mmCIF file of C-alpha atoms and ligand atoms in Angstrom:
data_model
loop_
_atom_site.group_PDB
_atom_site.id
_atom_site.type_symbol
_atom_site.label_atom_id
_atom_site.label_comp_id
_atom_site.label_asym_id
_atom_site.label_seq_id
_atom_site.Cartn_x
_atom_site.Cartn_y
_atom_site.Cartn_z
ATOM 1 C CA MET A 1 122.893 130.608 116.715
ATOM 2 C CA ASN A 2 120.913 132.256 113.842
ATOM 3 C CA GLU A 3 117.655 132.709 113.967
ATOM 4 C CA GLN A 4 116.202 129.870 111.272
ATOM 5 C CA THR A 5 118.429 127.580 113.235
ATOM 6 C CA GLY A 6 116.425 128.570 116.622
ATOM 7 C CA ALA A 7 113.109 128.403 114.657
ATOM 8 C CA SER A 8 114.201 124.565 113.095
ATOM 9 C CA ARG A 9 115.538 123.481 116.876
ATOM 10 C CA LYS A 10 112.474 124.427 118.020
ATOM 11 C CA ALA A 11 110.219 122.849 115.486
ATOM 12 C CA SER A 12 112.412 119.801 115.618
ATOM 13 C CA VAL A 13 112.134 119.551 119.548
ATOM 14 C CA ARG A 14 107.932 119.380 119.065
ATOM 15 C CA ASP A 15 108.232 116.694 116.187
ATOM 16 C CA VAL A 16 110.125 114.776 119.012
ATOM 17 C CA ARG A 17 107.801 115.814 121.285
ATOM 18 C CA ARG A 18 104.809 115.121 119.067
ATOM 19 C CA THR A 19 105.782 111.739 118.374
ATOM 20 C CA ASN A 20 106.880 110.702 121.806
ATOM 21 C CA ARG A 21 103.052 111.876 122.951
ATOM 22 C CA ALA A 22 101.608 109.150 120.521
ATOM 23 C CA LEU A 23 104.435 106.339 121.342
ATOM 24 C CA LEU A 24 102.718 106.605 124.805
ATOM 25 C CA LEU A 25 99.134 107.304 123.678
ATOM 26 C CA ARG A 26 99.273 104.180 121.559
ATOM 27 C CA HIS A 27 100.310 101.913 124.352
ATOM 28 C CA VAL A 28 98.254 103.105 126.348
ATOM 29 C CA MET A 29 95.082 102.652 124.124
ATOM 30 C CA PHE A 30 96.371 99.233 122.701
ATOM 31 C CA ALA A 31 97.153 98.208 126.589
ATOM 32 C CA GLY A 32 93.900 99.120 128.260
ATOM 33 C CA GLU A 33 95.969 99.329 131.494
ATOM 34 C CA THR A 34 99.110 100.291 132.247
ATOM 35 C CA THR A 35 101.856 102.363 134.720
ATOM 36 C CA ARG A 36 104.563 104.250 134.130
ATOM 37 C CA PRO A 37 106.930 102.092 134.333
ATOM 38 C CA GLU A 38 104.812 99.440 132.019
ATOM 39 C CA ALA A 39 104.586 102.050 129.760
ATOM 40 C CA GLY A 40 108.286 103.146 130.179
ATOM 41 C CA ALA A 41 109.298 99.287 129.540
ATOM 42 C CA ALA A 42 107.185 99.493 126.235
ATOM 43 C CA THR A 43 107.728 102.856 124.806
ATOM 44 C CA MET A 44 111.693 102.732 125.779
ATOM 45 C CA LEU A 45 111.329 106.432 126.587
ATOM 46 C CA SER A 46 112.988 107.498 129.637
ATOM 47 C CA PRO A 47 111.063 108.125 132.968
ATOM 48 C CA GLY A 48 111.058 111.763 133.074
ATOM 49 C CA THR A 49 109.985 111.871 129.828
ATOM 50 C CA ILE A 50 107.050 109.294 130.590
ATOM 51 C CA THR A 51 106.165 111.588 134.162
ATOM 52 C CA ASN A 52 105.994 115.172 131.583
ATOM 53 C CA LEU A 53 104.070 113.502 129.152
ATOM 54 C CA VAL A 54 101.561 111.254 131.435
ATOM 55 C CA THR A 55 100.748 114.630 133.144
ATOM 56 C CA GLU A 56 99.801 116.160 130.140
ATOM 57 C CA LEU A 57 97.794 113.244 129.165
ATOM 58 C CA ILE A 58 96.005 113.987 132.539
ATOM 59 C CA ALA A 59 95.817 117.096 132.530
ATOM 60 C CA GLU A 60 94.174 117.303 129.095
ATOM 61 C CA GLY A 61 91.602 114.852 130.136
ATOM 62 C CA THR A 62 92.741 112.219 127.501
ATOM 63 C CA VAL A 63 93.857 109.774 130.440
ATOM 64 C CA VAL A 64 92.836 108.534 133.826
ATOM 65 C CA GLU A 65 94.414 107.591 136.557
ATOM 66 C CA GLY A 66 92.644 104.570 138.116
ATOM 67 C CA ARG A 67 93.598 101.842 141.603
ATOM 68 C CA LYS A 68 97.330 101.674 143.043
ATOM 69 C CA LEU A 69 98.950 98.447 142.341
ATOM 70 C CA ASP A 70 101.273 97.056 144.944
ATOM 71 C CA SER A 71 104.627 96.618 143.610
ATOM 72 C CA PRO A 72 107.065 93.905 145.559
ATOM 73 C CA GLY A 73 109.107 96.229 147.462
ATOM 74 C CA GLY A 74 108.798 99.101 146.064
ATOM 75 C CA ARG A 75 106.435 102.179 145.952
ATOM 76 C CA PRO A 76 102.472 101.002 144.761
ATOM 77 C CA ARG A 77 101.670 102.088 140.949
ATOM 78 C CA THR A 78 99.239 103.535 139.583
ATOM 79 C CA VAL A 79 97.368 102.615 136.999
ATOM 80 C CA LEU A 80 96.803 104.358 133.956
ATOM 81 C CA ALA A 81 93.998 104.055 131.483
ATOM 82 C CA VAL A 82 92.329 106.101 128.483
ATOM 83 C CA ASN A 83 89.602 108.234 129.587
ATOM 84 C CA PRO A 84 86.762 106.833 127.703
ATOM 85 C CA HIS A 85 84.579 109.857 128.796
ATOM 86 C CA ALA A 86 87.058 112.080 127.061
ATOM 87 C CA ALA A 87 85.081 112.060 123.478
ATOM 88 C CA ILE A 88 82.842 110.621 120.744
ATOM 89 C CA VAL A 89 84.317 109.180 118.185
ATOM 90 C CA PHE A 90 82.263 108.553 114.932
ATOM 91 C CA GLY A 91 82.540 106.207 111.873
ATOM 92 C CA ALA A 92 80.184 105.962 108.790
ATOM 93 C CA ASP A 93 80.676 103.131 106.470
ATOM 94 C CA VAL A 94 79.296 103.504 103.457
ATOM 95 C CA GLY A 95 78.287 100.461 101.889
ATOM 96 C CA GLU A 96 76.630 99.444 97.825
ATOM 97 C CA ALA A 97 73.424 99.285 99.788
ATOM 98 C CA GLU A 98 73.111 100.489 103.396
ATOM 99 C CA VAL A 99 75.071 103.263 105.614
ATOM 100 C CA THR A 100 75.864 102.643 109.101
ATOM 101 C CA VAL A 101 76.692 105.216 111.513
ATOM 102 C CA GLU A 102 78.404 104.227 114.681
ATOM 103 C CA ALA A 103 79.023 106.277 118.089
ATOM 104 C CA PHE A 104 82.087 105.510 120.363
ATOM 105 C CA ASP A 105 83.793 106.182 122.890
ATOM 106 C CA LEU A 106 87.347 107.892 123.281
ATOM 107 C CA THR A 107 87.952 103.409 123.977
ATOM 108 C CA MET A 108 86.852 102.193 121.181
ATOM 109 C CA ARG A 109 83.337 100.763 122.811
ATOM 110 C CA ARG A 110 80.476 100.909 120.652
ATOM 111 C CA LEU A 111 77.588 103.169 122.072
ATOM 112 C CA GLY A 112 75.540 102.885 119.984
ATOM 113 C CA GLY A 113 74.660 103.041 115.794
ATOM 114 C CA ARG A 114 71.793 103.847 113.004
ATOM 115 C CA THR A 115 72.132 101.758 110.134
ATOM 116 C CA HIS A 116 69.683 103.532 106.971
ATOM 117 C CA ALA A 117 69.003 100.850 104.193
ATOM 118 C CA PHE A 118 68.755 102.099 100.184
ATOM 119 C CA THR A 119 66.329 101.042 97.799
ATOM 120 C CA GLY A 120 68.252 102.083 94.773
ATOM 121 C CA ARG A 121 71.778 100.949 93.404
ATOM 122 C CA ARG A 122 72.781 104.555 92.786
ATOM 123 C CA ILE A 123 73.427 106.222 96.082
ATOM 124 C CA SER A 124 74.043 109.927 95.574
ATOM 125 C CA PRO A 125 76.336 111.856 97.922
ATOM 126 C CA GLN A 126 73.780 114.177 99.039
ATOM 127 C CA THR A 127 71.099 111.539 100.207
ATOM 128 C CA VAL A 128 74.689 109.653 102.169
ATOM 129 C CA SER A 129 75.241 113.323 104.412
ATOM 130 C CA SER A 130 71.799 113.590 104.960
ATOM 131 C CA VAL A 131 71.699 110.116 106.462
ATOM 132 C CA VAL A 132 75.053 110.695 108.090
ATOM 133 C CA ALA A 133 74.017 114.302 109.380
ATOM 134 C CA GLY A 134 71.065 113.020 110.842
ATOM 135 C CA ALA A 135 72.696 109.913 112.320
ATOM 136 C CA VAL A 136 75.729 111.932 114.138
ATOM 137 C CA GLU A 137 73.069 114.134 115.372
ATOM 138 C CA ALA A 138 70.671 111.735 116.540
ATOM 139 C CA LEU A 139 73.194 109.722 118.392
ATOM 140 C CA THR A 140 74.766 112.465 119.565
ATOM 141 C CA ALA A 141 71.483 113.884 121.330
ATOM 142 C CA GLU A 142 70.934 110.256 122.710
ATOM 143 C CA LEU A 143 74.324 109.776 124.239
ATOM 144 C CA VAL A 144 73.720 113.609 125.713
ATOM 145 C CA ALA A 145 70.137 112.234 127.228
ATOM 146 C CA ALA A 146 72.488 109.389 129.359
ATOM 147 C CA GLY A 147 74.604 111.731 130.319
ATOM 148 C CA ASP A 148 77.685 109.917 129.986
ATOM 149 C CA PHE A 149 78.990 112.907 128.342
ATOM 150 C CA GLY A 150 77.421 116.067 129.647
ATOM 151 C CA ALA A 151 75.697 119.076 127.808
ATOM 152 C CA THR A 152 77.726 119.557 125.358
ATOM 153 C CA PRO A 153 80.179 116.960 124.640
ATOM 154 C CA THR A 154 83.679 117.320 122.820
ATOM 155 C CA ILE A 155 83.539 115.053 119.600
ATOM 156 C CA LEU A 156 87.076 114.134 118.246
ATOM 157 C CA GLY A 157 85.878 113.911 114.582
ATOM 158 C CA ILE A 158 84.033 111.667 112.318
ATOM 159 C CA GLY A 159 85.085 108.930 109.986
ATOM 160 C CA LEU A 160 83.255 108.372 106.446
ATOM 161 C CA GLY A 161 84.182 104.870 105.088
ATOM 162 C CA VAL A 162 83.422 105.311 101.297
ATOM 163 C CA PRO A 163 83.857 102.874 98.712
ATOM 164 C CA GLY A 164 86.309 103.964 95.540
ATOM 165 C CA ILE A 165 89.083 105.472 95.308
ATOM 166 C CA VAL A 166 90.215 108.078 98.002
ATOM 167 C CA GLU A 167 92.799 111.131 97.173
ATOM 168 C CA HIS A 168 93.968 112.714 100.257
ATOM 169 C CA PRO A 169 92.641 110.389 102.574
ATOM 170 C CA ASP A 170 95.164 113.027 105.447
ATOM 171 C CA VAL A 171 92.995 116.189 105.037
ATOM 172 C CA TRP A 172 90.016 116.741 107.000
ATOM 173 C CA ALA A 173 87.216 117.149 104.195
ATOM 174 C CA GLY A 174 85.961 120.881 103.989
ATOM 175 C CA ASP A 175 89.045 122.634 105.079
ATOM 176 C CA ALA A 176 89.484 126.420 103.509
ATOM 177 C CA ASP A 177 93.792 125.927 104.321
ATOM 178 C CA ALA A 178 94.440 123.039 103.176
ATOM 179 C CA SER A 179 96.297 122.421 99.788
ATOM 180 C CA ALA A 180 94.278 119.882 98.842
ATOM 181 C CA GLU A 181 91.445 118.118 99.717
ATOM 182 C CA PRO A 182 89.869 114.571 99.666
ATOM 183 C CA LEU A 183 88.553 113.718 96.504
ATOM 184 C CA VAL A 184 86.324 110.524 96.376
ATOM 185 C CA HIS A 185 86.045 108.440 92.736
ATOM 186 C CA ALA A 186 83.456 106.145 92.851
ATOM 187 C CA GLN A 187 83.150 104.844 89.566
ATOM 188 C CA VAL A 188 80.784 102.183 90.689
ATOM 189 C CA VAL A 189 78.359 104.395 92.502
ATOM 190 C CA GLY A 190 78.746 106.701 89.848
ATOM 191 C CA TRP A 191 80.900 109.239 91.369
ATOM 192 C CA ASP A 192 83.226 111.621 89.863
ATOM 193 C CA SER A 193 85.633 113.331 92.147
ATOM 194 C CA VAL A 194 82.773 114.072 94.968
ATOM 195 C CA ARG A 195 84.279 116.287 97.935
ATOM 196 C CA PHE A 196 82.244 116.061 100.851
ATOM 197 C CA SER A 197 82.591 119.519 101.605
ATOM 198 C CA ASP A 198 78.789 120.052 102.652
ATOM 199 C CA LEU A 199 78.780 116.992 104.680
ATOM 200 C CA ALA A 200 81.839 118.047 106.227
ATOM 201 C CA ALA A 201 79.954 122.151 107.035
ATOM 202 C CA GLU A 202 77.372 120.075 108.558
ATOM 203 C CA LEU A 203 78.731 118.285 110.661
ATOM 204 C CA PRO A 204 79.526 118.903 114.453
ATOM 205 C CA ALA A 205 83.586 117.906 114.131
ATOM 206 C CA PRO A 206 85.889 117.407 111.492
ATOM 207 C CA LEU A 207 85.467 114.886 108.469
ATOM 208 C CA LEU A 208 87.831 112.109 107.379
ATOM 209 C CA ILE A 209 86.921 110.078 104.813
ATOM 210 C CA ASP A 210 88.748 106.694 103.186
ATOM 211 C CA ASN A 211 88.498 104.257 101.011
ATOM 212 C CA GLY A 212 86.315 102.052 103.103
ATOM 213 C CA ALA A 213 88.175 98.293 102.312
ATOM 214 C CA LYS A 214 91.528 100.709 103.730
ATOM 215 C CA SER A 215 89.818 102.269 107.345
ATOM 216 C CA THR A 216 88.272 98.676 107.385
ATOM 217 C CA THR A 217 91.805 96.813 107.052
ATOM 218 C CA GLN A 218 92.928 99.611 109.787
ATOM 219 C CA ALA A 219 90.433 98.280 112.133
ATOM 220 C CA GLU A 220 91.577 94.604 111.622
ATOM 221 C CA ALA A 221 95.103 95.569 112.067
ATOM 222 C CA TRP A 222 94.302 97.870 115.463
ATOM 223 C CA TYR A 223 91.633 95.447 116.958
ATOM 224 C CA GLY A 224 91.487 92.107 114.670
ATOM 225 C CA SER A 225 92.986 89.145 113.086
ATOM 226 C CA ALA A 226 95.100 91.486 111.600
ATOM 227 C CA GLN A 227 96.793 92.529 114.110
ATOM 228 C CA GLY A 228 100.936 92.429 114.772
ATOM 229 C CA VAL A 229 100.699 91.444 110.870
ATOM 230 C CA GLU A 230 103.625 92.517 109.477
ATOM 231 C CA HIS A 231 102.558 92.060 105.508
ATOM 232 C CA GLY A 232 98.942 90.746 104.550
ATOM 233 C CA ALA A 233 95.920 91.433 103.092
ATOM 234 C CA VAL A 234 91.927 92.258 104.101
ATOM 235 C CA VAL A 235 89.638 91.349 101.336
ATOM 236 C CA LEU A 236 86.137 92.798 101.592
ATOM 237 C CA ILE A 237 83.869 90.636 100.123
ATOM 238 C CA GLY A 238 79.883 92.526 99.857
ATOM 239 C CA ASP A 239 78.337 93.159 96.584
ATOM 240 C CA GLY A 240 81.667 94.603 95.292
ATOM 241 C CA ALA A 241 85.286 93.375 96.361
ATOM 242 C CA GLY A 242 87.793 95.556 97.469
ATOM 243 C CA ALA A 243 91.175 94.973 99.656
ATOM 244 C CA GLY A 244 93.386 96.225 101.736
ATOM 245 C CA ILE A 245 96.983 95.533 101.967
ATOM 246 C CA ILE A 246 99.437 95.807 104.883
ATOM 247 C CA THR A 247 103.851 96.126 103.893
ATOM 248 C CA ASN A 248 105.998 96.087 106.815
ATOM 249 C CA GLY A 249 103.004 96.613 109.348
ATOM 250 C CA ARG A 250 101.818 99.670 107.568
ATOM 251 C CA LEU A 251 98.510 99.598 104.720
ATOM 252 C CA TYR A 252 99.808 100.123 101.052
ATOM 253 C CA ARG A 253 98.791 102.992 99.521
ATOM 254 C CA GLY A 254 100.112 103.507 95.729
ATOM 255 C CA SER A 255 100.873 106.736 94.441
ATOM 256 C CA SER A 256 97.307 108.379 94.509
ATOM 257 C CA SER A 257 95.857 106.151 97.157
ATOM 258 C CA SER A 258 94.397 103.339 94.682
ATOM 259 C CA ALA A 259 96.036 100.268 95.373
ATOM 260 C CA GLY A 260 94.490 98.027 96.821
ATOM 261 C CA GLU A 261 91.517 97.532 94.127
ATOM 262 C CA TRP A 262 91.555 94.394 93.888
ATOM 263 C CA GLY A 263 88.024 94.210 93.111
ATOM 264 C CA HIS A 264 88.645 95.609 89.785
ATOM 265 C CA THR A 265 91.517 93.018 89.091
ATOM 266 C CA LYS A 266 91.015 90.962 86.498
ATOM 267 C CA ILE A 267 90.732 87.127 86.126
ATOM 268 C CA SER A 268 89.044 86.347 82.721
ATOM 269 C CA LEU A 269 88.638 88.130 79.629
ATOM 270 C CA ASP A 270 85.318 87.662 79.134
ATOM 271 C CA GLY A 271 82.517 87.277 81.715
ATOM 272 C CA ILE A 272 79.409 89.824 82.840
ATOM 273 C CA ARG A 273 80.040 93.675 82.619
ATOM 274 C CA CYS A 274 81.453 95.162 85.692
ATOM 275 C CA ARG A 275 79.508 97.784 87.498
ATOM 276 C CA CYS A 276 83.338 100.228 86.795
ATOM 277 C CA GLY A 277 82.211 99.323 82.382
ATOM 278 C CA ALA A 278 85.006 96.599 81.763
ATOM 279 C CA ARG A 279 84.897 93.086 81.776
ATOM 280 C CA GLY A 280 86.806 90.294 83.638
ATOM 281 C CA CYS A 281 86.685 91.611 86.937
ATOM 282 C CA VAL A 282 86.924 89.617 90.454
ATOM 283 C CA GLU A 283 83.776 91.005 91.805
ATOM 284 C CA THR A 284 82.124 89.715 88.738
ATOM 285 C CA PHE A 285 82.770 86.119 89.619
ATOM 286 C CA VAL A 286 83.051 86.913 93.677
ATOM 287 C CA GLY A 287 80.745 89.536 94.506
ATOM 288 C CA ALA A 288 77.254 88.534 96.038
ATOM 289 C CA SER A 289 75.178 89.933 93.511
ATOM 290 C CA ALA A 290 76.952 88.342 90.962
ATOM 291 C CA VAL A 291 76.644 84.471 92.408
ATOM 292 C CA LEU A 292 72.802 85.289 93.112
ATOM 293 C CA GLU A 293 72.391 86.236 88.914
ATOM 294 C CA ARG A 294 74.460 83.116 88.707
ATOM 295 C CA TRP A 295 72.594 81.046 90.317
ATOM 296 C CA ARG A 296 69.498 83.030 89.556
ATOM 297 C CA GLY A 297 70.043 82.890 86.052
ATOM 298 C CA ARG A 298 69.001 86.436 85.345
ATOM 299 C CA GLU A 299 70.702 90.134 85.588
ATOM 300 C CA ASP A 300 67.955 91.536 88.060
ATOM 301 C CA ALA A 301 69.055 89.734 90.702
ATOM 302 C CA TRP A 302 70.406 92.328 92.730
ATOM 303 C CA LEU A 303 67.290 93.200 94.965
ATOM 304 C CA GLY A 304 69.009 96.037 97.114
ATOM 305 C CA ARG A 305 68.352 93.126 99.736
ATOM 306 C CA GLU A 306 70.979 90.724 99.223
ATOM 307 C CA PRO A 307 71.445 89.287 102.590
ATOM 308 C CA GLU A 308 67.649 88.043 101.570
ATOM 309 C CA GLY A 309 69.307 86.643 98.589
ATOM 310 C CA ILE A 310 72.203 84.999 100.243
ATOM 311 C CA ASP A 311 70.338 83.995 102.762
ATOM 312 C CA GLU A 312 68.114 81.516 99.869
ATOM 313 C CA LEU A 313 71.108 80.676 98.279
ATOM 314 C CA PHE A 314 72.729 79.233 101.571
ATOM 315 C CA ALA A 315 69.429 77.436 102.251
ATOM 316 C CA ALA A 316 69.114 75.505 98.320
ATOM 317 C CA TYR A 317 72.836 74.776 98.728
ATOM 318 C CA HIS A 318 72.256 73.029 102.329
ATOM 319 C CA ARG A 319 68.693 71.382 100.582
ATOM 320 C CA GLY A 320 70.778 70.180 97.997
ATOM 321 C CA ASP A 321 70.016 72.007 94.920
ATOM 322 C CA GLU A 322 72.460 71.607 92.204
ATOM 323 C CA VAL A 323 72.365 74.516 90.832
ATOM 324 C CA ALA A 324 72.911 76.410 94.585
ATOM 325 C CA GLU A 325 76.105 74.395 94.427
ATOM 326 C CA ARG A 326 77.352 75.048 91.704
ATOM 327 C CA SER A 327 77.358 78.310 91.689
ATOM 328 C CA LEU A 328 79.204 78.150 95.033
ATOM 329 C CA ARG A 329 81.686 76.250 93.693
ATOM 330 C CA ASP A 330 82.453 78.173 91.202
ATOM 331 C CA LEU A 331 82.769 81.407 93.434
ATOM 332 C CA ILE A 332 85.245 79.399 95.387
ATOM 333 C CA ASN A 333 87.474 78.427 92.506
ATOM 334 C CA HIS A 334 87.086 82.016 91.377
ATOM 335 C CA LEU A 335 88.299 83.322 94.496
ATOM 336 C CA GLY A 336 90.769 81.176 95.726
ATOM 337 C CA ILE A 337 92.303 82.284 92.066
ATOM 338 C CA ALA A 338 91.817 85.886 92.215
ATOM 339 C CA LEU A 339 93.133 85.355 95.996
ATOM 340 C CA SER A 340 96.455 83.864 94.599
ATOM 341 C CA ASN A 341 97.034 86.327 92.515
ATOM 342 C CA LEU A 342 97.765 88.529 96.188
ATOM 343 C CA VAL A 343 99.509 85.878 97.329
ATOM 344 C CA ASN A 344 102.210 85.720 94.048
ATOM 345 C CA LEU A 345 102.342 89.155 94.435
ATOM 346 C CA TYR A 346 102.485 90.655 98.004
ATOM 347 C CA ASN A 347 104.289 87.335 99.929
ATOM 348 C CA PRO A 348 101.636 87.543 102.730
ATOM 349 C CA GLN A 349 101.989 86.063 105.867
ATOM 350 C CA LYS A 350 97.909 85.910 106.048
ATOM 351 C CA ILE A 351 94.912 87.017 104.157
ATOM 352 C CA VAL A 352 91.574 87.980 106.085
ATOM 353 C CA VAL A 353 88.273 87.203 104.472
ATOM 354 C CA GLY A 354 85.841 89.800 105.784
ATOM 355 C CA GLY A 355 82.937 91.778 104.558
ATOM 356 C CA TRP A 356 79.522 90.452 104.742
ATOM 357 C CA PHE A 357 78.907 88.269 102.531
ATOM 358 C CA GLY A 358 82.750 87.200 102.656
ATOM 359 C CA ASP A 359 82.012 86.317 106.397
ATOM 360 C CA ARG A 360 78.997 84.362 105.161
ATOM 361 C CA LEU A 361 81.692 82.366 103.053
ATOM 362 C CA ALA A 362 83.952 82.015 105.706
ATOM 363 C CA GLU A 363 81.646 80.688 108.195
ATOM 364 C CA GLU A 364 80.997 77.871 105.643
ATOM 365 C CA PHE A 365 83.865 77.317 103.684
ATOM 366 C CA LEU A 366 86.842 78.467 104.588
ATOM 367 C CA ALA A 367 88.713 75.279 104.521
ATOM 368 C CA ASP A 368 88.009 75.112 100.770
ATOM 369 C CA ILE A 369 88.635 78.788 100.507
ATOM 370 C CA ALA A 370 92.317 78.420 102.116
ATOM 371 C CA ALA A 371 92.843 75.053 99.347
ATOM 372 C CA ALA A 372 91.614 77.271 96.229
ATOM 373 C CA VAL A 373 94.199 79.355 97.366
ATOM 374 C CA ARG A 374 96.783 77.086 97.320
ATOM 375 C CA ARG A 375 95.814 75.268 94.563
ATOM 376 C CA SER A 376 96.646 78.774 92.250
ATOM 377 C CA SER A 377 99.922 79.861 94.145
ATOM 378 C CA LEU A 378 103.686 79.382 93.816
ATOM 379 C CA SER A 379 103.910 76.304 96.191
ATOM 380 C CA GLN A 380 105.802 78.260 98.529
ATOM 381 C CA PRO A 381 104.015 81.466 99.464
ATOM 382 C CA GLY A 382 100.804 79.004 99.102
ATOM 383 C CA ALA A 383 102.002 76.903 101.662
ATOM 384 C CA GLU A 384 103.062 79.783 104.344
ATOM 385 C CA VAL A 385 99.748 82.163 104.120
ATOM 386 C CA VAL A 386 97.046 81.849 106.600
ATOM 387 C CA VAL A 387 93.564 82.127 105.350
ATOM 388 C CA GLU A 388 91.422 83.458 108.160
ATOM 389 C CA ARG A 389 87.957 84.233 108.641
ATOM 390 C CA SER A 390 87.883 87.685 109.909
ATOM 391 C CA SER A 391 87.381 88.281 114.078
ATOM 392 C CA LEU A 392 85.482 91.620 113.949
ATOM 393 C CA GLY A 393 82.824 90.428 111.145
ATOM 394 C CA ARG A 394 80.474 93.267 109.956
ATOM 395 C CA ARG A 395 81.442 95.114 112.938
ATOM 396 C CA ALA A 396 84.701 96.071 111.293
ATOM 397 C CA THR A 397 83.747 98.737 108.690
ATOM 398 C CA ALA A 398 82.119 101.260 111.269
ATOM 399 C CA LEU A 399 85.284 100.842 113.349
ATOM 400 C CA GLY A 400 87.225 101.174 110.884
ATOM 401 C CA ALA A 401 85.935 104.367 109.788
ATOM 402 C CA ALA A 402 86.431 105.471 113.262
ATOM 403 C CA THR A 403 90.048 104.645 113.849
ATOM 404 C CA LEU A 404 90.529 107.753 110.671
ATOM 405 C CA PRO A 405 89.943 110.911 113.087
ATOM 406 C CA LEU A 406 91.114 108.342 116.191
ATOM 407 C CA ASP A 407 95.078 107.704 113.868
ATOM 408 C CA ARG A 408 94.482 111.691 113.404
ATOM 409 C CA PHE A 409 94.524 112.642 117.163
ATOM 410 C CA ILE A 410 96.799 109.947 118.425
ATOM 411 C CA GLU A 411 99.365 111.385 115.938
ATOM 412 C CA ARG A 412 98.768 115.170 115.762
ATOM 413 C CA GLY A 413 96.226 115.568 119.248
ATOM 414 C CA TRP A 414 93.125 116.969 119.897
ATOM 415 C CA PRO A 415 91.596 119.237 116.584
ATOM 416 C CA GLN A 416 92.748 122.617 116.503
HETATM 417 ZN ZN1 LIG B 1 85.281 96.380 87.801
#
């Protein structure tokens, strides 16, 4: 055997080991509780491999053994679970009007959070950075004081979900050794190739960044309404609109990770000008501020506090206000057309409707939305698609951001 073959064999043994570890850890994470035989059946790994990997995961503190279960006629089996206190994971959702930072344990149980609302419409990356860094520091201090994670807790990583396109979402922000770095292009908030390496330098753990709709789609696929969905779409409607497309059980990214910018696909030749500069974009018909604008008949409807404006709109609708009714009816018809384009393009088995405004719409008008989708879709894919309200609701966004470092951990182990 020559030297090169030896080296590549070592590398492939390491790859197989890493793949097996990821397979097992993913099973333990999602099962909640399992046993060695159950893990073997679920992963198809051999009993010897399971034994070795479990020993390794216990030694590094990721997995803990629990109570013993009697097994009929055999040796008692020991329950295995992820050690919730092995690390803290942070998820930060950068929305159009606020930033929410939440802390989770390693089982993704929410431990606490901070929300910071912005008063202006255009948030600067520097403001976002200082809010996120401050929230991570404050939440960590709270968790240390509570005592579950010891005096110097391990922070697995921080995930940042942002509005806009993120190139190289698989690279740690600020990683000097990487050949590429994450670049954020969020035209609607005026960000052009923003790097967030200053934020990464301020944080106590590595930072991963992805588009918020994509990270939220991952949360829906792992814990929410898109679990087990092989072909689906998760649409998020807030002030703007975005989508995550799942094909063959994986998030579809396109050539430079911009796929899913559904909010800026066009459904009209004209209409009000979108924040991206174009006319006819989906989000100018279905986004919360666009609807408020139609209802109130003025262009300054965005007050930075849309939830209150939307409450007023729904209250007016319930009072029988004709303009409110027409505005919502118009929105549902346009949403139906915009979603039917996804149906005709991707043939999803399910469309999950989420985002703070999408959630309000789905709560009240889900059947109307589904009917509007079917009216504009080709009959076969239209008849098949299930339109569903997100079961995670607004919890999905920060949780989705936190799945970024968790996914990296499952695939590659502890950050070096
Ligand atoms: Zn647009």
